[in-house]
Amino acid sequence: MAEGGTPELKKEKDIIDALIKQQLIKGNVWCLIDSRWFKQWKQYVGYDTWNSGMTGESTTNPGPIDNSPLFDGDIKLKEHLIDELDYQLISKEGWDKMVSWYGTIENQEPIVRSVIESGMFVKHCKVEVYFLELKLCENTELQMLVPKQFSRADTIEQLAKVMKEEFHISENTEVRLWNKYMTNTFELLKPSHQTLQDAGLYTGQMIVVEQKNDDGTWPRDSNKSQSSKFISSSNQSMSLSHTSTRSSTSSSYYGYDSTLRGHGSKPGVCGLSNLGNTCFMNSALQCMSNVPSLTKYFLNDLWVDELNEDNPLGMKGEIARSYAELIKQMWSGKCSYVLPRGFKVAVGHFAPQFSGFQQQDAQELMAFLLDGLHEDLNRIKKKPYIEQKDTDDRSDQVIAEESWGNYRKRNDSVIVDTFHGQLKSTLICPDCSKVSVTFDPFCYLSLPLPYKKERQIEVFLISLDPTKKPVQYKLIVPKNGNIQDLCKSLNKCSPEIHHEKMVVTDVYNHRFHKVFSRDDGLNSILDRDDIFIYEVPVTDGNDPNTLILPVYLRVKKEKTSGYSNSQYCTSQLFGQPLLIAVPRKQCTYEYLFSAILKQIGRYVQEPAEADEWWKDKKHEANGDMEVSESSDTEDMTEGATGHANASTPSDEGSEDNETDEDRKGQRMFTLQLVNSYGSAEVQSILEDGQPLKLNSRSYIAVDWHPKAKTNFYDEKAAEEFETHASIHQRLLPKKTAIQLSECLQLFTTVETLGEQDLWYCPACKEHKQATKKFDLWSLPEVLVIHLKRFSYNRYWRDKLDTLVEFPTR
């Protein structure tokens, strides 16, 4: 570890835990750490009580911080990284402490990000992991786009300054900035102090800079009567210069007064422009717009008298107002399309998750809209208290009518009239058979889809036979299966290998990220993971005679200054890690060396006995002289034996002076005991002929001499593999389409509650895993159905793309 050592592990854990949980404050700096390295650190310090069995073990020491898996290339962050799945956020103070304790790998800068305020009106702080990339261009050359990254906290004025510099525009020149949405649709950006986030800019947005003419006119003003469409919300223009800023005060920046109307069209046949990943919102709005009774309600201004601005559960009437304005625009017959910016801002005001321009779920937006309109238009100004009565032995009809009547006493709006229905919920205790029946209102139905119960996983099989190349397979396994199922599936494709003699691993950055146990679930394996399955000679990892050792390949690097310290290796991992079977009690250095050399024999050529490959040969004009590269040789030998025993040529350069023992010391590689990451050396292995002290937690590093790797290691051959016929197979869908009735049937099927969702039985006085069943008791005038196409767990999201057929009449 770095100079000064680390504090006691518990203290270290507590320090980092507090720094990770620090409150986000605007302007503060945080850093990203690769989640796999961080998980290894958590295991090392015993961060989680359920995973503290190897706390303080040298093999779990994570070694220097390695963020290389987060990069696409040298400096560009990979796209679509997910917090806590791909990276861990930590305050700059926490990062500095981590670096002082563990160091970092060489030539890697920290990933530093600032905290910004997110949300249009309701602000909340977040770390800006990804910057906003805009496409910049001049008004005179719209095809010449220059991509530039900005913080969402930057202002339009700062954007204008950058564009002036980029396009060599004088600071004194007055300019205007425009959003370009479609072929001929432009929107003026203002005011200048507004942030890029509040201006609604999104990644990929095209920004046009326009210079003012010498005569004081603007080039685009002359085009307004032509084909170009301009979106402006005021009667004045905004201009930007280094000396002054003029801004409008006449109307809201997001108002509809001058939204693009386009050409006239049939009322209701009106498009909604995409404001940047807002297709989810537009699709929900189009559905709502085509509900006849609701649209007539807004077009006839019936909503005005029912507006409930004082409802504490409502949105002060803003959602109803913005929606009414939008509906009138869409049904005016004057617009071929509009920009629903005003509605989006109103929604973002009360639901910050919709305030940005990221992709969202259309159903979540519709659910918010229905609830918001209901509360804004609730005819009940003061909700009475309703005492629930026991069901006793009354009939379902009586209980349902009573429940619905009580609900309507507190909830009475056009949304309830149109969209609300009633579900019957039946719970039965598994022990005493107590039956509980309730009737609950619903605004929409979220129906599950019968989903495919299998998935495909690509794996590489590493045979015990060192002459065989790895073979790539595509295996069909149960979606909710375990590692045992994966091995059995591979056994069907490769029957000569028994499924109990397979070890399944996740290989990441030339090391074993995880060695799976038989009962581990397959849901932790992502499609992007590199899964390698090794054939081993035993069926049990605790075999009394045989030990399976993880082995990493490393190559020596030059030491450089920086955070890294001498305890950590100056070697770089490469190639495919190995699993080597050795005697548990009588494994010597020589035996282990030979076993490793045999396993890699397919792509490693042993040097000839007389080959002095470790020497540099320099030729002089008056003769040849051999010079030993002593520094590398001594280091390599010392790493293996604990002392320097490398031979060097005598001054006479006579080859006869070298003994067989001298030449034997020049090995292609040496062996070290290392941590599970292969980044920290735990102990040197002595080449003394004595049995090595190894156990199931031992990891071996094969440290190659740079010259040996260059001369004898065939990288191309090492990377070669074969493909099995299964790679070309497809998981065929069992059904090309399902009926909506099947989804409804699945929704109303009896299910057993999960262990985290127990029901309190009033008879047993305990929480029970009761059975639960839904029934549709009464349906609304308009039934909203949401198809649950996504299934989630903590590792991955799966989308069901099955066609659902439904009746249209």
PDB file of N, CA and C in Angstrom, residues 8-85:
ATOM      1  N   GLU A   8      -6.898   1.142  10.217  1.00  0.00           N
ATOM      2  CA  GLU A   8      -7.572  -0.104  10.527  1.00  0.00           C
ATOM      3  C   GLU A   8      -8.754  -0.260   9.576  1.00  0.00           C
ATOM      4  N   LEU A   9      -9.005  -1.480   9.103  1.00  0.00           N
ATOM      5  CA  LEU A   9     -10.003  -1.693   8.059  1.00  0.00           C
ATOM      6  C   LEU A   9     -11.377  -1.179   8.445  1.00  0.00           C
ATOM      7  N   LYS A  10     -11.774  -1.379   9.692  1.00  0.00           N
ATOM      8  CA  LYS A  10     -13.093  -0.892  10.100  1.00  0.00           C
ATOM      9  C   LYS A  10     -13.151   0.631  10.007  1.00  0.00           C
ATOM     10  N   LYS A  11     -12.070   1.275  10.418  1.00  0.00           N
ATOM     11  CA  LYS A  11     -12.029   2.733  10.340  1.00  0.00           C
ATOM     12  C   LYS A  11     -12.062   3.185   8.879  1.00  0.00           C
ATOM     13  N   GLU A  12     -11.316   2.456   8.053  1.00  0.00           N
ATOM     14  CA  GLU A  12     -11.311   2.776   6.623  1.00  0.00           C
ATOM     15  C   GLU A  12     -12.705   2.648   6.029  1.00  0.00           C
ATOM     16  N   LYS A  13     -13.397   1.557   6.392  1.00  0.00           N
ATOM     17  CA  LYS A  13     -14.758   1.331   5.906  1.00  0.00           C
ATOM     18  C   LYS A  13     -15.680   2.462   6.357  1.00  0.00           C
ATOM     19  N   ASP A  14     -15.594   2.846   7.614  1.00  0.00           N
ATOM     20  CA  ASP A  14     -16.475   3.888   8.147  1.00  0.00           C
ATOM     21  C   ASP A  14     -16.214   5.237   7.482  1.00  0.00           C
ATOM     22  N   ILE A  15     -14.951   5.534   7.204  1.00  0.00           N
ATOM     23  CA  ILE A  15     -14.601   6.813   6.559  1.00  0.00           C
ATOM     24  C   ILE A  15     -15.223   6.881   5.165  1.00  0.00           C
ATOM     25  N   ILE A  16     -15.011   5.830   4.381  1.00  0.00           N
ATOM     26  CA  ILE A  16     -15.525   5.833   3.011  1.00  0.00           C
ATOM     27  C   ILE A  16     -17.049   5.782   2.998  1.00  0.00           C
ATOM     28  N   ASP A  17     -17.627   5.029   3.912  1.00  0.00           N
ATOM     29  CA  ASP A  17     -19.091   4.940   3.988  1.00  0.00           C
ATOM     30  C   ASP A  17     -19.697   6.325   4.211  1.00  0.00           C
ATOM     31  N   ALA A  18     -19.093   7.094   5.102  1.00  0.00           N
ATOM     32  CA  ALA A  18     -19.610   8.442   5.374  1.00  0.00           C
ATOM     33  C   ALA A  18     -19.426   9.355   4.169  1.00  0.00           C
ATOM     34  N   LEU A  19     -18.304   9.228   3.467  1.00  0.00           N
ATOM     35  CA  LEU A  19     -18.030  10.111   2.327  1.00  0.00           C
ATOM     36  C   LEU A  19     -18.902   9.754   1.121  1.00  0.00           C
ATOM     37  N   ILE A  20     -19.265   8.490   0.987  1.00  0.00           N
ATOM     38  CA  ILE A  20     -20.153   8.092  -0.102  1.00  0.00           C
ATOM     39  C   ILE A  20     -21.560   8.638   0.121  1.00  0.00           C
ATOM     40  N   LYS A  21     -21.964   8.688   1.375  1.00  0.00           N
ATOM     41  CA  LYS A  21     -23.316   9.118   1.715  1.00  0.00           C
ATOM     42  C   LYS A  21     -23.444  10.630   1.916  1.00  0.00           C
ATOM     43  N   GLN A  22     -22.376  11.358   1.626  1.00  0.00           N
ATOM     44  CA  GLN A  22     -22.435  12.814   1.758  1.00  0.00           C
ATOM     45  C   GLN A  22     -23.549  13.390   0.881  1.00  0.00           C
ATOM     46  N   GLN A  23     -24.148  14.462   1.377  1.00  0.00           N
ATOM     47  CA  GLN A  23     -25.198  15.125   0.602  1.00  0.00           C
ATOM     48  C   GLN A  23     -24.594  15.802  -0.619  1.00  0.00           C
ATOM     49  N   LEU A  24     -25.296  15.712  -1.734  1.00  0.00           N
ATOM     50  CA  LEU A  24     -24.839  16.379  -2.950  1.00  0.00           C
ATOM     51  C   LEU A  24     -25.107  17.876  -2.833  1.00  0.00           C
ATOM     52  N   ILE A  25     -24.094  18.658  -3.059  1.00  0.00           N
ATOM     53  CA  ILE A  25     -24.208  20.117  -2.999  1.00  0.00           C
ATOM     54  C   ILE A  25     -23.735  20.686  -4.333  1.00  0.00           C
ATOM     55  N   LYS A  26     -24.528  21.579  -4.879  1.00  0.00           N
ATOM     56  CA  LYS A  26     -24.222  22.173  -6.173  1.00  0.00           C
ATOM     57  C   LYS A  26     -22.800  22.727  -6.190  1.00  0.00           C
ATOM     58  N   GLY A  27     -22.045  22.357  -7.234  1.00  0.00           N
ATOM     59  CA  GLY A  27     -20.687  22.843  -7.402  1.00  0.00           C
ATOM     60  C   GLY A  27     -19.626  21.924  -6.837  1.00  0.00           C
ATOM     61  N   ASN A  28     -20.004  21.004  -5.942  1.00  0.00           N
ATOM     62  CA  ASN A  28     -19.023  20.074  -5.387  1.00  0.00           C
ATOM     63  C   ASN A  28     -18.551  19.084  -6.454  1.00  0.00           C
ATOM     64  N   VAL A  29     -17.409  18.489  -6.183  1.00  0.00           N
ATOM     65  CA  VAL A  29     -16.798  17.580  -7.150  1.00  0.00           C
ATOM     66  C   VAL A  29     -16.851  16.155  -6.611  1.00  0.00           C
ATOM     67  N   TRP A  30     -17.272  15.225  -7.473  1.00  0.00           N
ATOM     68  CA  TRP A  30     -17.297  13.800  -7.140  1.00  0.00           C
ATOM     69  C   TRP A  30     -16.508  13.021  -8.198  1.00  0.00           C
ATOM     70  N   CYS A  31     -16.157  11.801  -7.869  1.00  0.00           N
ATOM     71  CA  CYS A  31     -15.374  10.973  -8.787  1.00  0.00           C
ATOM     72  C   CYS A  31     -16.064   9.626  -9.010  1.00  0.00           C
ATOM     73  N   LEU A  32     -15.717   8.985 -10.117  1.00  0.00           N
ATOM     74  CA  LEU A  32     -16.250   7.667 -10.454  1.00  0.00           C
ATOM     75  C   LEU A  32     -15.197   6.609 -10.174  1.00  0.00           C
ATOM     76  N   ILE A  33     -15.632   5.499  -9.589  1.00  0.00           N
ATOM     77  CA  ILE A  33     -14.767   4.337  -9.371  1.00  0.00           C
ATOM     78  C   ILE A  33     -15.436   3.124 -10.022  1.00  0.00           C
ATOM     79  N   ASP A  34     -14.664   2.338 -10.723  1.00  0.00           N
ATOM     80  CA  ASP A  34     -15.197   1.125 -11.348  1.00  0.00           C
ATOM     81  C   ASP A  34     -15.862   0.245 -10.292  1.00  0.00           C
ATOM     82  N   SER A  35     -17.077  -0.187 -10.559  1.00  0.00           N
ATOM     83  CA  SER A  35     -17.852  -0.903  -9.548  1.00  0.00           C
ATOM     84  C   SER A  35     -17.233  -2.252  -9.199  1.00  0.00           C
ATOM     85  N   ARG A  36     -16.572  -2.872 -10.134  1.00  0.00           N
ATOM     86  CA  ARG A  36     -15.992  -4.184  -9.842  1.00  0.00           C
ATOM     87  C   ARG A  36     -14.814  -4.034  -8.890  1.00  0.00           C
ATOM     88  N   TRP A  37     -13.995  -3.008  -9.132  1.00  0.00           N
ATOM     89  CA  TRP A  37     -12.910  -2.753  -8.166  1.00  0.00           C
ATOM     90  C   TRP A  37     -13.510  -2.421  -6.813  1.00  0.00           C
ATOM     91  N   PHE A  38     -14.563  -1.608  -6.796  1.00  0.00           N
ATOM     92  CA  PHE A  38     -15.164  -1.174  -5.539  1.00  0.00           C
ATOM     93  C   PHE A  38     -15.777  -2.360  -4.787  1.00  0.00           C
ATOM     94  N   LYS A  39     -16.384  -3.297  -5.504  1.00  0.00           N
ATOM     95  CA  LYS A  39     -16.938  -4.477  -4.845  1.00  0.00           C
ATOM     96  C   LYS A  39     -15.833  -5.319  -4.213  1.00  0.00           C
ATOM     97  N   GLN A  40     -14.683  -5.381  -4.911  1.00  0.00           N
ATOM     98  CA  GLN A  40     -13.554  -6.117  -4.346  1.00  0.00           C
ATOM     99  C   GLN A  40     -13.072  -5.428  -3.078  1.00  0.00           C
ATOM    100  N   TRP A  41     -13.030  -4.106  -3.075  1.00  0.00           N
ATOM    101  CA  TRP A  41     -12.637  -3.349  -1.878  1.00  0.00           C
ATOM    102  C   TRP A  41     -13.629  -3.601  -0.743  1.00  0.00           C
ATOM    103  N   LYS A  42     -14.918  -3.626  -1.064  1.00  0.00           N
ATOM    104  CA  LYS A  42     -15.933  -3.855  -0.032  1.00  0.00           C
ATOM    105  C   LYS A  42     -15.747  -5.221   0.621  1.00  0.00           C
ATOM    106  N   GLN A  43     -15.381  -6.205  -0.194  1.00  0.00           N
ATOM    107  CA  GLN A  43     -15.134  -7.527   0.364  1.00  0.00           C
ATOM    108  C   GLN A  43     -13.891  -7.512   1.253  1.00  0.00           C
ATOM    109  N   TYR A  44     -12.887  -6.768   0.841  1.00  0.00           N
ATOM    110  CA  TYR A  44     -11.625  -6.709   1.581  1.00  0.00           C
ATOM    111  C   TYR A  44     -11.810  -6.076   2.965  1.00  0.00           C
ATOM    112  N   VAL A  45     -12.606  -5.019   3.045  1.00  0.00           N
ATOM    113  CA  VAL A  45     -12.782  -4.316   4.328  1.00  0.00           C
ATOM    114  C   VAL A  45     -13.999  -4.823   5.101  1.00  0.00           C
ATOM    115  N   GLY A  46     -14.749  -5.794   4.535  1.00  0.00           N
ATOM    116  CA  GLY A  46     -15.931  -6.297   5.215  1.00  0.00           C
ATOM    117  C   GLY A  46     -17.049  -5.280   5.262  1.00  0.00           C
ATOM    118  N   TYR A  47     -17.256  -4.581   4.147  1.00  0.00           N
ATOM    119  CA  TYR A  47     -18.253  -3.499   4.090  1.00  0.00           C
ATOM    120  C   TYR A  47     -19.658  -4.023   4.347  1.00  0.00           C
ATOM    121  N   ASP A  48     -19.975  -5.178   3.743  1.00  0.00           N
ATOM    122  CA  ASP A  48     -21.284  -5.800   3.939  1.00  0.00           C
ATOM    123  C   ASP A  48     -21.137  -6.980   4.884  1.00  0.00           C
ATOM    124  N   THR A  49     -21.996  -7.021   5.896  1.00  0.00           N
ATOM    125  CA  THR A  49     -21.884  -8.086   6.893  1.00  0.00           C
ATOM    126  C   THR A  49     -22.076  -9.463   6.277  1.00  0.00           C
ATOM    127  N   TRP A  50     -22.918  -9.560   5.209  1.00  0.00           N
ATOM    128  CA  TRP A  50     -23.173 -10.854   4.589  1.00  0.00           C
ATOM    129  C   TRP A  50     -22.009 -11.331   3.727  1.00  0.00           C
ATOM    130  N   ASN A  51     -21.027 -10.439   3.507  1.00  0.00           N
ATOM    131  CA  ASN A  51     -19.898 -10.810   2.650  1.00  0.00           C
ATOM    132  C   ASN A  51     -18.586 -10.450   3.336  1.00  0.00           C
ATOM    133  N   SER A  52     -18.494 -10.767   4.614  1.00  0.00           N
ATOM    134  CA  SER A  52     -17.317 -10.365   5.385  1.00  0.00           C
ATOM    135  C   SER A  52     -16.435 -11.554   5.772  1.00  0.00           C
ATOM    136  N   GLY A  53     -16.650 -12.694   5.132  1.00  0.00           N
ATOM    137  CA  GLY A  53     -15.899 -13.885   5.495  1.00  0.00           C
ATOM    138  C   GLY A  53     -14.422 -13.809   5.165  1.00  0.00           C
ATOM    139  N   MET A  54     -14.052 -12.928   4.197  1.00  0.00           N
ATOM    140  CA  MET A  54     -12.639 -12.831   3.800  1.00  0.00           C
ATOM    141  C   MET A  54     -12.075 -11.452   4.093  1.00  0.00           C
ATOM    142  N   THR A  55     -12.627 -10.786   5.099  1.00  0.00           N
ATOM    143  CA  THR A  55     -12.154  -9.454   5.483  1.00  0.00           C
ATOM    144  C   THR A  55     -10.679  -9.501   5.857  1.00  0.00           C
ATOM    145  N   GLY A  56      -9.899  -8.622   5.259  1.00  0.00           N
ATOM    146  CA  GLY A  56      -8.478  -8.521   5.582  1.00  0.00           C
ATOM    147  C   GLY A  56      -7.606  -9.557   4.923  1.00  0.00           C
ATOM    148  N   GLU A  57      -8.195 -10.507   4.194  1.00  0.00           N
ATOM    149  CA  GLU A  57      -7.387 -11.528   3.511  1.00  0.00           C
ATOM    150  C   GLU A  57      -6.566 -10.872   2.406  1.00  0.00           C
ATOM    151  N   SER A  58      -5.306 -11.271   2.301  1.00  0.00           N
ATOM    152  CA  SER A  58      -4.438 -10.665   1.288  1.00  0.00           C
ATOM    153  C   SER A  58      -4.948 -10.939  -0.123  1.00  0.00           C
ATOM    154  N   THR A  59      -5.639 -12.077  -0.312  1.00  0.00           N
ATOM    155  CA  THR A  59      -6.123 -12.402  -1.651  1.00  0.00           C
ATOM    156  C   THR A  59      -7.300 -11.539  -2.079  1.00  0.00           C
ATOM    157  N   THR A  60      -7.964 -10.883  -1.132  1.00  0.00           N
ATOM    158  CA  THR A  60      -9.090 -10.011  -1.487  1.00  0.00           C
ATOM    159  C   THR A  60      -8.682  -8.547  -1.596  1.00  0.00           C
ATOM    160  N   ASN A  61      -7.412  -8.256  -1.289  1.00  0.00           N
ATOM    161  CA  ASN A  61      -6.937  -6.880  -1.427  1.00  0.00           C
ATOM    162  C   ASN A  61      -7.110  -6.430  -2.880  1.00  0.00           C
ATOM    163  N   PRO A  62      -7.839  -5.333  -3.138  1.00  0.00           N
ATOM    164  CA  PRO A  62      -8.138  -4.958  -4.531  1.00  0.00           C
ATOM    165  C   PRO A  62      -6.966  -4.384  -5.295  1.00  0.00           C
ATOM    166  N   GLY A  63      -5.907  -3.988  -4.595  1.00  0.00           N
ATOM    167  CA  GLY A  63      -4.775  -3.394  -5.295  1.00  0.00           C
ATOM    168  C   GLY A  63      -5.081  -1.999  -5.804  1.00  0.00           C
ATOM    169  N   PRO A  64      -4.269  -1.467  -6.715  1.00  0.00           N
ATOM    170  CA  PRO A  64      -4.478  -0.097  -7.214  1.00  0.00           C
ATOM    171  C   PRO A  64      -5.834   0.063  -7.890  1.00  0.00           C
ATOM    172  N   ILE A  65      -6.426   1.240  -7.745  1.00  0.00           N
ATOM    173  CA  ILE A  65      -7.703   1.537  -8.383  1.00  0.00           C
ATOM    174  C   ILE A  65      -7.537   1.468  -9.900  1.00  0.00           C
ATOM    175  N   ASP A  66      -8.433   0.734 -10.532  1.00  0.00           N
ATOM    176  CA  ASP A  66      -8.361   0.552 -11.991  1.00  0.00           C
ATOM    177  C   ASP A  66      -9.710   0.920 -12.603  1.00  0.00           C
ATOM    178  N   ASN A  67      -9.767   2.075 -13.252  1.00  0.00           N
ATOM    179  CA  ASN A  67     -10.994   2.538 -13.898  1.00  0.00           C
ATOM    180  C   ASN A  67     -11.025   2.265 -15.395  1.00  0.00           C
ATOM    181  N   SER A  68     -10.066   1.510 -15.902  1.00  0.00           N
ATOM    182  CA  SER A  68      -9.998   1.292 -17.348  1.00  0.00           C
ATOM    183  C   SER A  68     -11.262   0.654 -17.927  1.00  0.00           C
ATOM    184  N   PRO A  69     -12.007  -0.192 -17.173  1.00  0.00           N
ATOM    185  CA  PRO A  69     -13.243  -0.742 -17.755  1.00  0.00           C
ATOM    186  C   PRO A  69     -14.310   0.310 -18.054  1.00  0.00           C
ATOM    187  N   LEU A  70     -14.170   1.506 -17.495  1.00  0.00           N
ATOM    188  CA  LEU A  70     -15.164   2.554 -17.730  1.00  0.00           C
ATOM    189  C   LEU A  70     -14.894   3.344 -18.999  1.00  0.00           C
ATOM    190  N   PHE A  71     -13.733   3.123 -19.609  1.00  0.00           N
ATOM    191  CA  PHE A  71     -13.349   3.927 -20.764  1.00  0.00           C
ATOM    192  C   PHE A  71     -13.543   3.173 -22.066  1.00  0.00           C
ATOM    193  N   ASP A  72     -13.972   3.910 -23.074  1.00  0.00           N
ATOM    194  CA  ASP A  72     -14.042   3.404 -24.439  1.00  0.00           C
ATOM    195  C   ASP A  72     -12.841   3.984 -25.166  1.00  0.00           C
ATOM    196  N   GLY A  73     -11.733   3.268 -25.094  1.00  0.00           N
ATOM    197  CA  GLY A  73     -10.476   3.832 -25.578  1.00  0.00           C
ATOM    198  C   GLY A  73      -9.690   4.380 -24.410  1.00  0.00           C
ATOM    199  N   ASP A  74      -8.972   5.466 -24.649  1.00  0.00           N
ATOM    200  CA  ASP A  74      -8.088   6.002 -23.621  1.00  0.00           C
ATOM    201  C   ASP A  74      -8.763   7.016 -22.703  1.00  0.00           C
ATOM    202  N   ILE A  75      -9.588   7.921 -23.279  1.00  0.00           N
ATOM    203  CA  ILE A  75     -10.109   9.015 -22.466  1.00  0.00           C
ATOM    204  C   ILE A  75     -11.626   9.145 -22.500  1.00  0.00           C
ATOM    205  N   LYS A  76     -12.295   8.545 -23.478  1.00  0.00           N
ATOM    206  CA  LYS A  76     -13.735   8.711 -23.608  1.00  0.00           C
ATOM    207  C   LYS A  76     -14.475   7.727 -22.720  1.00  0.00           C
ATOM    208  N   LEU A  77     -15.392   8.251 -21.912  1.00  0.00           N
ATOM    209  CA  LEU A  77     -16.196   7.407 -21.038  1.00  0.00           C
ATOM    210  C   LEU A  77     -17.169   6.586 -21.878  1.00  0.00           C
ATOM    211  N   LYS A  78     -17.324   5.311 -21.545  1.00  0.00           N
ATOM    212  CA  LYS A  78     -18.280   4.464 -22.257  1.00  0.00           C
ATOM    213  C   LYS A  78     -19.691   5.025 -22.113  1.00  0.00           C
ATOM    214  N   GLU A  79     -20.510   4.803 -23.113  1.00  0.00           N
ATOM    215  CA  GLU A  79     -21.885   5.276 -23.070  1.00  0.00           C
ATOM    216  C   GLU A  79     -22.754   4.335 -22.243  1.00  0.00           C
ATOM    217  N   HIS A  80     -23.826   4.895 -21.700  1.00  0.00           N
ATOM    218  CA  HIS A  80     -24.881   4.141 -21.016  1.00  0.00           C
ATOM    219  C   HIS A  80     -24.380   3.408 -19.776  1.00  0.00           C
ATOM    220  N   LEU A  81     -23.369   3.940 -19.092  1.00  0.00           N
ATOM    221  CA  LEU A  81     -22.948   3.348 -17.828  1.00  0.00           C
ATOM    222  C   LEU A  81     -24.009   3.646 -16.768  1.00  0.00           C
ATOM    223  N   ILE A  82     -24.195   2.714 -15.844  1.00  0.00           N
ATOM    224  CA  ILE A  82     -25.253   2.829 -14.842  1.00  0.00           C
ATOM    225  C   ILE A  82     -24.640   2.939 -13.457  1.00  0.00           C
ATOM    226  N   ASP A  83     -25.138   3.888 -12.679  1.00  0.00           N
ATOM    227  CA  ASP A  83     -24.662   4.107 -11.321  1.00  0.00           C
ATOM    228  C   ASP A  83     -24.863   2.846 -10.490  1.00  0.00           C
ATOM    229  N   GLU A  84     -23.829   2.460  -9.751  1.00  0.00           N
ATOM    230  CA  GLU A  84     -23.792   1.313  -8.850  1.00  0.00           C
ATOM    231  C   GLU A  84     -23.707  -0.027  -9.585  1.00  0.00           C
ATOM    232  N   LEU A  85     -24.087  -0.071 -10.853  1.00  0.00           N
ATOM    233  CA  LEU A  85     -23.907  -1.303 -11.629  1.00  0.00           C
ATOM    234  C   LEU A  85     -22.555  -1.272 -12.329  1.00  0.00           C
TER     235      LEU A  85
END
